mmCIF file of C-alpha atoms in Angstrom:
data_model
loop_
_atom_site.group_PDB
_atom_site.id
_atom_site.type_symbol
_atom_site.label_atom_id
_atom_site.label_comp_id
_atom_site.label_asym_id
_atom_site.label_seq_id
_atom_site.Cartn_x
_atom_site.Cartn_y
_atom_site.Cartn_z
ATOM 1 C CA MET A 1 5.195 -26.481 15.878
ATOM 2 C CA VAL A 2 2.338 -24.498 17.401
ATOM 3 C CA LEU A 3 -0.167 -26.696 15.576
ATOM 4 C CA GLY A 4 1.564 -29.777 16.947
ATOM 5 C CA GLY A 5 1.328 -28.443 20.476
ATOM 6 C CA LEU A 6 -2.371 -27.745 20.048
ATOM 7 C CA LEU A 7 -2.881 -31.279 18.766
ATOM 8 C CA VAL A 8 -1.245 -32.626 21.910
ATOM 9 C CA LEU A 9 -3.602 -30.668 24.153
ATOM 10 C CA VAL A 10 -6.666 -31.693 22.144
ATOM 11 C CA LEU A 11 -5.806 -35.388 22.011
ATOM 12 C CA LEU A 12 -4.721 -35.672 25.605
ATOM 13 C CA GLY A 13 -7.751 -33.786 26.878
ATOM 14 C CA PRO A 14 -8.360 -32.298 30.320
ATOM 15 C CA PRO A 15 -7.773 -34.045 33.657
ATOM 16 C CA GLN A 16 -10.357 -36.213 35.342
ATOM 17 C CA PRO A 17 -13.761 -34.464 35.622
ATOM 18 C CA ARG A 18 -14.911 -33.153 38.958
ATOM 19 C CA THR A 19 -17.368 -35.279 40.923
ATOM 20 C CA TYR A 20 -20.402 -33.437 42.336
ATOM 21 C CA TYR A 21 -22.320 -34.594 45.406
ATOM 22 C CA TRP A 22 -25.758 -32.942 45.651
ATOM 23 C CA ARG A 23 -29.361 -33.388 46.778
ATOM 24 C CA ASP A 24 -32.375 -32.420 44.670
ATOM 25 C CA THR A 25 -35.543 -30.683 45.892
ATOM 26 C CA ALA A 26 -37.171 -34.072 46.532
ATOM 27 C CA GLY A 27 -34.400 -35.031 48.967
ATOM 28 C CA GLN A 28 -32.721 -37.570 46.657
ATOM 29 C CA ALA A 29 -28.904 -37.620 46.797
ATOM 30 C CA HIS A 30 -26.937 -37.723 43.526
ATOM 31 C CA ILE A 31 -23.309 -38.227 42.462
ATOM 32 C CA THR A 32 -22.553 -36.820 38.983
ATOM 33 C CA ASN A 33 -19.689 -35.509 36.841
ATOM 34 C CA THR A 34 -21.805 -32.560 35.650
ATOM 35 C CA PRO A 35 -22.782 -29.486 37.695
ATOM 36 C CA PRO A 36 -26.056 -29.870 39.621
ATOM 37 C CA PRO A 37 -29.144 -27.714 38.985
ATOM 38 C CA ALA A 38 -29.266 -24.243 40.457
ATOM 39 C CA ASP A 39 -31.817 -25.256 43.116
ATOM 40 C CA ALA A 40 -29.792 -28.295 44.269
ATOM 41 C CA GLU A 41 -28.129 -28.533 47.677
ATOM 42 C CA LEU A 42 -24.387 -29.168 47.383
ATOM 43 C CA LEU A 43 -23.005 -31.895 49.634
ATOM 44 C CA GLU A 44 -19.481 -32.546 50.837
ATOM 45 C CA ALA A 45 -17.455 -35.477 49.503
ATOM 46 C CA PRO A 46 -17.747 -38.722 51.514
ATOM 47 C CA PRO A 47 -15.826 -38.448 54.797
ATOM 48 C CA PRO A 48 -12.752 -40.546 55.603
ATOM 49 C CA PRO A 49 -13.672 -43.816 57.312
ATOM 50 C CA ALA A 50 -12.633 -44.443 60.884
ATOM 51 C CA VAL A 51 -9.628 -46.710 61.325
ATOM 52 C CA GLU A 52 -10.520 -49.959 63.036
ATOM 53 C CA PRO A 53 -8.181 -52.565 64.517
ATOM 54 C CA GLY A 54 -7.210 -55.329 62.129
ATOM 55 C CA LYS A 55 -8.164 -53.392 59.015
ATOM 56 C CA THR A 56 -5.988 -51.716 56.411
ATOM 57 C CA VAL A 57 -5.468 -48.077 57.303
ATOM 58 C CA ARG A 58 -6.526 -46.039 54.244
ATOM 59 C CA PRO A 59 -8.420 -42.871 55.223
ATOM 60 C CA GLU A 60 -10.198 -41.281 52.259
ATOM 61 C CA VAL A 61 -8.806 -37.865 51.359
ATOM 62 C CA VAL A 62 -10.710 -34.605 51.403
ATOM 63 C CA ARG A 63 -10.674 -33.447 47.804
ATOM 64 C CA GLN A 64 -9.461 -30.042 46.741
ATOM 65 C CA SER A 65 -12.369 -27.608 46.548
ATOM 66 C CA ALA A 66 -12.992 -24.007 45.717
ATOM 67 C CA SER A 67 -12.812 -21.561 48.569
ATOM 68 C CA LEU A 68 -14.141 -18.101 49.309
ATOM 69 C CA GLY A 69 -11.853 -15.372 50.532
ATOM 70 C CA GLY A 70 -8.874 -17.719 50.561
ATOM 71 C CA ARG A 71 -10.433 -19.939 53.244
ATOM 72 C CA ARG A 72 -11.140 -23.641 52.861
ATOM 73 C CA GLN A 73 -14.686 -24.859 53.083
ATOM 74 C CA ALA A 74 -15.660 -26.188 56.492
ATOM 75 C CA LEU A 75 -16.139 -29.917 56.943
ATOM 76 C CA SER A 76 -19.646 -31.275 57.101
ATOM 77 C CA PRO A 77 -20.884 -32.807 60.382
ATOM 78 C CA ALA A 78 -20.395 -36.297 58.925
ATOM 79 C CA GLN A 79 -16.811 -35.532 57.973
ATOM 80 C CA GLN A 80 -16.107 -34.022 61.369
ATOM 81 C CA GLN A 81 -17.438 -37.161 63.028
ATOM 82 C CA ALA A 82 -15.283 -39.393 60.844
ATOM 83 C CA TRP A 83 -12.114 -37.423 61.531
ATOM 84 C CA GLN A 84 -12.905 -37.412 65.247
ATOM 85 C CA ALA A 85 -13.222 -41.206 65.103
ATOM 86 C CA LEU A 86 -9.817 -41.359 63.428
ATOM 87 C CA ASP A 87 -8.455 -39.050 66.129
ATOM 88 C CA GLN A 88 -9.722 -41.422 68.819
ATOM 89 C CA ARG A 89 -8.187 -44.416 67.070
ATOM 90 C CA LEU A 90 -4.827 -42.657 66.868
ATOM 91 C CA ALA A 91 -5.064 -41.699 70.544
ATOM 92 C CA LYS A 92 -5.576 -45.369 71.386
ATOM 93 C CA ALA A 93 -2.626 -46.342 69.199
ATOM 94 C CA ARG A 94 -0.425 -43.831 71.024
ATOM 95 C CA ALA A 95 -1.536 -45.153 74.407
ATOM 96 C CA GLU A 96 -0.653 -48.685 73.276
ATOM 97 C CA GLY A 97 2.654 -47.638 71.722
ATOM 98 C CA ASP A 98 1.436 -48.823 68.324
ATOM 99 C CA ARG A 99 3.910 -46.991 66.107
ATOM 100 C CA HIS A 100 2.948 -49.069 63.065
ATOM 101 C CA THR A 101 -0.604 -47.663 63.026
ATOM 102 C CA LEU A 102 0.644 -44.090 63.393
ATOM 103 C CA GLU A 103 2.985 -44.456 60.437
ATOM 104 C CA ALA A 104 0.401 -46.376 58.393
ATOM 105 C CA VAL A 105 -2.182 -43.589 58.696
ATOM 106 C CA SER A 106 0.309 -40.989 57.492
ATOM 107 C CA ASN A 107 1.610 -43.114 54.620
ATOM 108 C CA SER A 108 -1.860 -44.152 53.503
ATOM 109 C CA LEU A 109 -3.176 -40.598 53.461
ATOM 110 C CA ILE A 110 -0.163 -39.367 51.487
ATOM 111 C CA GLN A 111 -0.530 -42.215 49.013
ATOM 112 C CA ASP A 112 -4.212 -41.461 48.433
ATOM 113 C CA CYS A 113 -3.477 -37.753 47.964
ATOM 114 C CA LEU A 114 -0.847 -38.594 45.357
ATOM 115 C CA TRP A 115 -2.677 -41.181 43.276
ATOM 116 C CA GLY A 116 -6.373 -41.187 44.183
ATOM 117 C CA SER A 117 -9.251 -39.893 42.033
ATOM 118 C CA GLY A 118 -7.608 -40.867 38.760
ATOM 119 C CA LEU A 119 -4.263 -39.150 39.353
ATOM 120 C CA TRP A 120 -2.550 -42.520 38.903
ATOM 121 C CA ALA A 121 -3.144 -42.212 35.136
ATOM 122 C CA MET A 122 -1.599 -38.755 34.732
ATOM 123 C CA PRO A 123 2.080 -39.899 34.337
ATOM 124 C CA VAL A 124 1.165 -41.258 30.900
ATOM 125 C CA LEU A 125 0.748 -37.685 29.590
ATOM 126 C CA PRO A 126 4.474 -36.967 29.047
ATOM 127 C CA PHE A 127 4.945 -40.243 27.169
ATOM 128 C CA LEU A 128 1.990 -39.494 24.906
ATOM 129 C CA SER A 129 3.280 -35.987 24.305
ATOM 130 C CA VAL A 130 6.769 -37.176 23.305
ATOM 131 C CA THR A 131 5.360 -39.941 21.112
ATOM 132 C CA LEU A 132 2.911 -37.695 19.298
ATOM 133 C CA MET A 133 5.365 -34.858 18.708
ATOM 134 C CA SER A 134 8.082 -37.274 17.522
ATOM 135 C CA PHE A 135 5.673 -38.877 15.080
ATOM 136 C CA LEU A 136 4.574 -35.437 13.842
ATOM 137 C CA GLY A 137 8.182 -34.366 13.332
ATOM 138 C CA TRP A 138 8.988 -37.585 11.460
ATOM 139 C CA TRP A 139 5.937 -37.130 9.231
ATOM 140 C CA LEU A 140 6.855 -33.538 8.363
ATOM 141 C CA ALA A 141 10.478 -34.533 7.734
ATOM 142 C CA LEU A 142 9.471 -36.981 5.007
ATOM 143 C CA GLY A 143 9.068 -34.100 2.556
ATOM 144 C CA LEU A 144 12.454 -32.512 3.321
ATOM 145 C CA ARG A 145 15.964 -33.145 2.095
ATOM 146 C CA PRO A 146 17.890 -35.835 4.024
ATOM 147 C CA GLY A 147 20.141 -33.286 5.727
ATOM 148 C CA SER A 148 17.174 -31.391 7.176
ATOM 149 C CA ARG A 149 15.237 -34.338 8.511
ATOM 150 C CA LEU A 150 17.209 -35.108 11.653
ATOM 151 C CA PRO A 151 17.196 -31.530 13.060
ATOM 152 C CA LEU A 152 13.429 -31.311 12.530
ATOM 153 C CA VAL A 153 12.762 -34.634 14.248
ATOM 154 C CA VAL A 154 15.031 -33.693 17.159
ATOM 155 C CA GLY A 155 13.330 -30.314 17.444
ATOM 156 C CA PHE A 156 9.891 -31.883 17.662
ATOM 157 C CA LEU A 157 11.215 -34.427 20.167
ATOM 158 C CA LEU A 158 12.437 -31.608 22.419
ATOM 159 C CA LEU A 159 9.126 -29.797 21.958
ATOM 160 C CA GLY A 160 7.322 -32.971 23.012
ATOM 161 C CA LEU A 161 9.476 -33.163 26.142
ATOM 162 C CA ALA A 162 8.658 -29.542 26.981
ATOM 163 C CA PHE A 163 4.922 -30.067 26.509
ATOM 164 C CA GLY A 164 5.086 -33.297 28.491
ATOM 165 C CA HIS A 165 6.766 -31.549 31.396
ATOM 166 C CA LEU A 166 4.142 -28.781 31.333
ATOM 167 C CA LEU A 167 1.290 -31.301 31.287
ATOM 168 C CA LEU A 168 2.871 -33.240 34.158
ATOM 169 C CA ASN A 169 3.070 -30.135 36.330
ATOM 170 C CA VAL A 170 -0.412 -28.854 35.510
ATOM 171 C CA PHE A 171 -2.367 -32.115 35.663
ATOM 172 C CA LEU A 172 -0.403 -34.085 38.280
ATOM 173 C CA TYR A 173 2.072 -32.170 40.447
ATOM 174 C CA HIS A 174 -0.165 -29.155 41.123
ATOM 175 C CA PRO A 175 -3.235 -31.225 42.178
ATOM 176 C CA GLN A 176 -1.025 -33.502 44.271
ATOM 177 C CA ALA A 177 0.532 -30.549 46.108
ATOM 178 C CA ALA A 178 -2.872 -28.995 46.854
ATOM 179 C CA ARG A 179 -4.370 -32.289 48.072
ATOM 180 C CA LEU A 180 -1.359 -33.083 50.248
ATOM 181 C CA ARG A 181 -1.374 -29.744 52.017
ATOM 182 C CA GLN A 182 -5.127 -29.701 52.574
ATOM 183 C CA ASN A 183 -5.322 -33.219 53.995
ATOM 184 C CA LEU A 184 -2.103 -33.248 56.013
ATOM 185 C CA GLU A 185 -3.035 -29.958 57.672
ATOM 186 C CA LEU A 186 -6.307 -31.636 58.596
ATOM 187 C CA LEU A 187 -4.420 -34.659 59.926
ATOM 188 C CA GLU A 188 -2.328 -32.343 62.112
ATOM 189 C CA GLN A 189 -5.548 -31.511 63.989
ATOM 190 C CA HIS A 190 -6.533 -35.176 64.451
ATOM 191 C CA MET A 191 -3.325 -36.923 65.500
ATOM 192 C CA GLY A 192 -4.704 -38.379 68.719
ATOM 193 C CA THR A 193 -2.810 -35.988 70.987
ATOM 194 C CA GLY A 194 -5.575 -33.511 71.809
ATOM 195 C CA LYS A 195 -3.343 -30.620 70.799
ATOM 196 C CA ALA A 196 -1.460 -29.222 67.816
ATOM 197 C CA PRO A 197 2.069 -30.396 66.982
ATOM 198 C CA ARG A 198 4.998 -28.636 68.619
ATOM 199 C CA PRO A 199 5.868 -25.232 67.081
ATOM 200 C CA GLU A 200 9.086 -26.558 65.584
ATOM 201 C CA HIS A 201 7.242 -29.474 63.979
ATOM 202 C CA ARG A 202 4.525 -27.150 62.710
ATOM 203 C CA ALA A 203 7.178 -24.890 61.188
ATOM 204 C CA LEU A 204 8.883 -27.889 59.601
ATOM 205 C CA LEU A 205 5.667 -29.054 57.945
ATOM 206 C CA GLN A 206 4.847 -25.561 56.692
ATOM 207 C CA GLN A 207 8.312 -25.386 55.171
ATOM 208 C CA ARG A 208 7.757 -28.724 53.436
ATOM 209 C CA TYR A 209 4.324 -27.624 52.127
ATOM 210 C CA ARG A 210 5.821 -24.463 50.625
ATOM 211 C CA ALA A 211 8.702 -26.373 49.074
ATOM 212 C CA LEU A 212 6.243 -28.851 47.585
ATOM 213 C CA GLU A 213 4.131 -26.087 46.041
ATOM 214 C CA GLN A 214 7.240 -24.422 44.600
ATOM 215 C CA ALA A 215 8.370 -27.734 43.104
ATOM 216 C CA ALA A 216 4.986 -28.026 41.365
ATOM 217 C CA GLU A 217 5.580 -24.846 39.348
ATOM 218 C CA PRO A 218 5.781 -25.420 35.560
ATOM 219 C CA PHE A 219 9.416 -24.360 35.137
ATOM 220 C CA GLN A 220 10.874 -26.507 37.907
ATOM 221 C CA SER A 221 12.900 -29.614 37.095
ATOM 222 C CA PRO A 222 10.664 -32.730 36.854
ATOM 223 C CA TRP A 223 12.618 -34.661 39.503
ATOM 224 C CA ARG A 224 12.345 -31.960 42.167
ATOM 225 C CA PHE A 225 8.695 -32.679 43.055
ATOM 226 C CA PRO A 226 9.200 -36.412 43.844
ATOM 227 C CA GLY A 227 12.145 -35.412 46.026
ATOM 228 C CA GLU A 228 10.011 -32.934 47.948
ATOM 229 C CA VAL A 229 7.287 -35.573 48.387
ATOM 230 C CA LYS A 230 9.883 -37.884 49.929
ATOM 231 C CA SER A 231 11.016 -35.132 52.304
ATOM 232 C CA LEU A 232 7.409 -34.358 53.273
ATOM 233 C CA ARG A 233 6.676 -38.037 53.886
ATOM 234 C CA GLU A 234 9.665 -38.314 56.234
ATOM 235 C CA ALA A 235 8.767 -35.092 58.056
ATOM 236 C CA MET A 236 5.167 -36.230 58.536
ATOM 237 C CA ARG A 237 6.325 -39.598 59.851
ATOM 238 C CA ARG A 238 8.493 -37.868 62.462
ATOM 239 C CA VAL A 239 5.654 -35.596 63.535
ATOM 240 C CA MET A 240 3.184 -38.485 63.761
ATOM 241 C CA VAL A 241 5.475 -40.615 65.914
ATOM 242 C CA GLU A 242 6.761 -37.812 68.146
ATOM 243 C CA PRO A 243 4.322 -34.879 67.871
#
């Protein structure tokens, strides 16, 4: 059973590799999936584009990054400019009573945090885990007596479900929770109001962030996280429309 679990991890492999943005000593910018040289200058990920009238509202997310001392890395000047442009666009939408744009920005950002950067492929992991472990159990059961085959196959099926749930939490739910909190907290500062949300709305969002992170823990039920995402989406919509 342990060997079967190790086979699952080896065959499924790690999540999508990290993308590095860096500039070499000659001033040439590079985008790679391998760490840059020691003398390279690290660059921030591309900033979210400004939202323009008549165009689909899909701001690019700020990707999860390592931090020092528990603090997030500061945005680059280009990213700050892009978020300020989005803030101005949202301010104009509020002045015009354009509720559709306000809701579209929130929904688009949440959608990109959930499924961008290859996360859309992660739900296949549980299915692969169940399939592989079931096949392994069936193969091992071929050499047993008929009465012992079914319990072995069922046992490996349950083991595949357990591994699948673990993989789903580690490679999908946990990154989604981190990306959602990082980007929605940034959106709170650029909502086109010139000020932070009301204290009660801020407290509501913090409660939803914590609930989302708790739902991403490995031993939580698999349906809890989607439910918390739905609650966060509704809370963010309310805050965007009536900050």
